[in-house]
Amino acid sequence: MAASEREDGFTVLWLQSGGCGGCTMSLLCAEAPDLFTTLDSAGIRFLWHPSFSEATGEEVTAMLEAVCAGETRLDALCVEGSLLRGPNGTGRFHVLAGTDTPMVRWVERLAAVARYTLAIGTCAAFGGVTSAGPNPTEACGLQYEGEQSGGLLGDAYRSGAGLPVINVAGCPTHPGWVLETLMTLALDGMGDPLLDDLARPALYTDHLVHHGCARNEYYEYKASAEVPSDLGCMMEHMGCLGTQARADCNIRPWNGTGSCTDGGYPCVNCTAPEFEEPGHHFLETPKVAGIPIGLPTDMPKAWFVALASLAKSATPRRVRENAVADHIVNSPAKEHDGE
Amino acid sequence: MSRLVVGPFNRVEGDLEVRIEAEAGQVSSAWVNSPMYRGFEQILHGKDPGDALVYAPRICGICSVSQSVAAAHAVRDALGAEAPPNGERLTNLVLAAENLADHFTHFYLFFMPDFARAAYEGRAWHPDVVRRFRAEQGAAATDAVAARAAFMNLMGVLAGKWPHTHTVQAGGAAKGVTGAEKLRVLSLLGQFRRYLEEHTFGDRLETVAALAGGSDLAAWAAERGPEGSDLARFLRVAEDVGLAELGRSHDRFMSYGSYPFQGERLFPGGVFAGGDLMPLDADAIREDLYSSWMSGAREPVHPYEGVTLPDAEREEAYSWCKAPRLAGRPVEVGALARQVVAGHPLIRELVAETGGNVRNRVVARLLELARVVPAMEAWARAIEPGEPFYREPGALQEGEGAGLVEAARGSLGHWIRVHNGRILNYQIVAPTTWNFSPRDRDGVPGPLEAALEGAPVGADERTPVAVQHVVRSFDPCMVCTVH
């Protein structure tokens, strides 16, 4: 029987801890159809969501206890935000209001009874921005701490359905990534989601941010932007990691139409662990002997150097001049001879 | 006397706990606890100042543009740089889009669903409010959410994505807007205007913005009727439940002023108290740590001198939130404060009559929807494609600067000090830090703590609904509070 045909639907409990709430705000940007229509049509029902549900206070703690006791079925536990283990492992940096109990202890109990456990956003997946710098709150992800498997629940954790934590990473995560992952789980017939090597749903990490980037012609010719608002490719000088970042941001639009590269700024690879500490200025490309250290995924360095050199020498004037302007100064129609 | 601990508090941003003592059916004292700490000020220490523009939006997913703008202004201030006019217009547009989306979300998803609760069964308006506002199931859960998502396409066009755009920079905007994109922005604004005029107000935005006083508002609502106007629906509920008599605080209001363009602000800043408008002295801001789980100086200090170091062992403390004070006293911030400071006649009169309260906070938010959309249309029309949006400001090696902006929830300040090209100190005072601050060393309660005193508590209420109205009337953002 499909989950959507069950009397009470596919039940989701959503909790927020050491994050900014941005993944929920992003979820609200789901469009055509809107969030609640999408959930309803897939038979997905929130047991509780901190931003949307009517229940508050003791109604919520009673519900949480009923879930932990197995009286209420929990299909998917969604955790947004890092898990705050500090100070000194006590979890006191986030005590769930009204319960006198650290959120990490609630998450451990709930994850033990959930059929699926989902990390919503890079904070919950890998620790994210909350774990940056000296990591003052001992923040980690549900099953990762940066690139290292483990995190709060440990490497061996498997949810009721036998899966590791599903990492719907992104800072924020895209509403489509969350909803399609939940829908895949809710519609039993579609089976379990395909996960990549960091347990992220392959439905969006089978792509690179580079795919569909509107700046691809500039990339082809290595015609590079030099300052913010320039139209050129941002890989060479401005730290753009779109050729290495796994996500479909330039195929699946954000807010109807955009992406980071469309907004004029480089991809910082926010779906990846440890993106929050690149080891250099976010908006600068580290280089050795003039060659970027981070090369496009799958590309041998020698080929990159050869192709870049060839491409630069073949760059049309139109592309070269537009790359360092904030608007089109040479349109294709104006140029007939290529130089 | 009875004691209650209320939480988790939903339909606010982040986690919140309120401890109350009740006597004779009403709250006698309240303590507001922000039960989570994140540590952005510690995270930013030692970073490149330019990188603050990547970290700062992630302080808060609901006002991430406000955080970006505050960070960009702080760095710009330290550099003595300026943004080109197009950069200011674009920044105002995305900041306004975020602020208005917040007001809109607050009204439809966070605040109004409380009146659809079973506690209000039997009231004449209840079936209509259930149909329109019931959490997750009311008509607005679908149509207002869709209208909000469509409005946020502005962010897709102008800022790439929301939340956590990096378009806003110290040198202006990283995005040059084309003529076609400018038209798209105007279309999206027209679409949002239509929703507001058909559903939220049932009237022209300009008519609502021109309401000049409390009797004007009452006459307008009586003529309009609650059918087809969510504002009139709210006013009917507010009258019946007595929301103008609920949630009054210290009645000292502060605004940094909002939407700067070429040195002028659409809403000027200041302090309003006792019927008088006074200039704002930002040098008189101090943060008091007495009731906070923070180590640091016993004397309250200005954010330039402030430190943020958690100390969970402080015995007298009860919140991760600090207690900011202006000239030693608490102030309320938010849309009501912004509009009373800016001198809007309707809000000045409502405050003169009944002070800051649940009804007036909500009316001020909706009024901003009516006032700011036309301003956005003007900024969008004035964008000049082909003219610069960004001017390279140079790298910040030494210096200090402040970024004082108005987020939806009120005054947001970032203070940065840079030495040898690295952040030496970065301090953030968010709107909810002002509104939900704990007691200071003189025992003076923060604005929400004061506003809760006197709220009715039913004999069998464990999570008093009046307490919920007061809390949500501030539209709190706890993740900002604790960074």
mmCIF file of N, CA and C in Angstrom, chain B residues 6 28 220 246 258 272 307 343 386 393 416 453 459 462:
data_model
loop_
_atom_site.group_PDB
_atom_site.id
_atom_site.type_symbol
_atom_site.label_atom_id
_atom_site.label_comp_id
_atom_site.label_asym_id
_atom_site.label_seq_id
_atom_site.Cartn_x
_atom_site.Cartn_y
_atom_site.Cartn_z
ATOM 1 N N VAL B 6 6.569 27.853 29.518
ATOM 2 C CA VAL B 6 5.906 27.704 28.231
ATOM 3 C C VAL B 6 6.946 27.500 27.130
ATOM 4 N N SER B 28 2.044 37.958 36.513
ATOM 5 C CA SER B 28 2.618 38.978 37.386
ATOM 6 C C SER B 28 4.082 39.241 37.028
ATOM 7 N N TRP B 220 -12.888 53.144 8.098
ATOM 8 C CA TRP B 220 -12.543 52.388 6.885
ATOM 9 C C TRP B 220 -12.941 50.923 7.047
ATOM 10 N N LEU B 246 -3.751 44.557 25.210
ATOM 11 C CA LEU B 246 -2.879 43.431 25.555
ATOM 12 C C LEU B 246 -1.454 43.689 25.064
ATOM 13 N N SER B 258 15.387 53.587 7.763
ATOM 14 C CA SER B 258 15.469 52.504 6.781
ATOM 15 C C SER B 258 15.425 52.987 5.344
ATOM 16 N N PHE B 272 11.387 57.519 19.995
ATOM 17 C CA PHE B 272 10.090 58.128 20.299
ATOM 18 C C PHE B 272 9.637 57.646 21.674
ATOM 19 N N VAL B 307 32.305 41.801 24.056
ATOM 20 C CA VAL B 307 32.779 40.448 23.778
ATOM 21 C C VAL B 307 31.585 39.510 23.874
ATOM 22 N N GLY B 343 6.903 58.905 11.924
ATOM 23 C CA GLY B 343 5.862 59.918 12.008
ATOM 24 C C GLY B 343 4.619 59.640 11.186
ATOM 25 N N GLY B 386 22.859 49.537 -17.541
ATOM 26 C CA GLY B 386 24.034 50.077 -18.223
ATOM 27 C C GLY B 386 24.880 50.975 -17.330
ATOM 28 N N PRO B 393 35.450 48.827 -3.587
ATOM 29 C CA PRO B 393 35.708 49.685 -2.427
ATOM 30 C C PRO B 393 37.114 49.555 -1.866
ATOM 31 N N ILE B 416 32.090 46.278 13.409
ATOM 32 C CA ILE B 416 33.293 45.532 13.033
ATOM 33 C C ILE B 416 34.538 46.336 13.363
ATOM 34 N N GLU B 453 3.438 41.216 31.371
ATOM 35 C CA GLU B 453 2.825 41.464 32.679
ATOM 36 C C GLU B 453 1.381 41.916 32.488
ATOM 37 N N ALA B 459 -7.629 29.496 34.206
ATOM 38 C CA ALA B 459 -7.339 28.574 35.302
ATOM 39 C C ALA B 459 -6.749 27.259 34.799
ATOM 40 N N ARG B 462 -2.307 25.809 30.235
ATOM 41 C CA ARG B 462 -0.902 25.496 30.465
ATOM 42 C C ARG B 462 -0.008 26.293 29.512
#
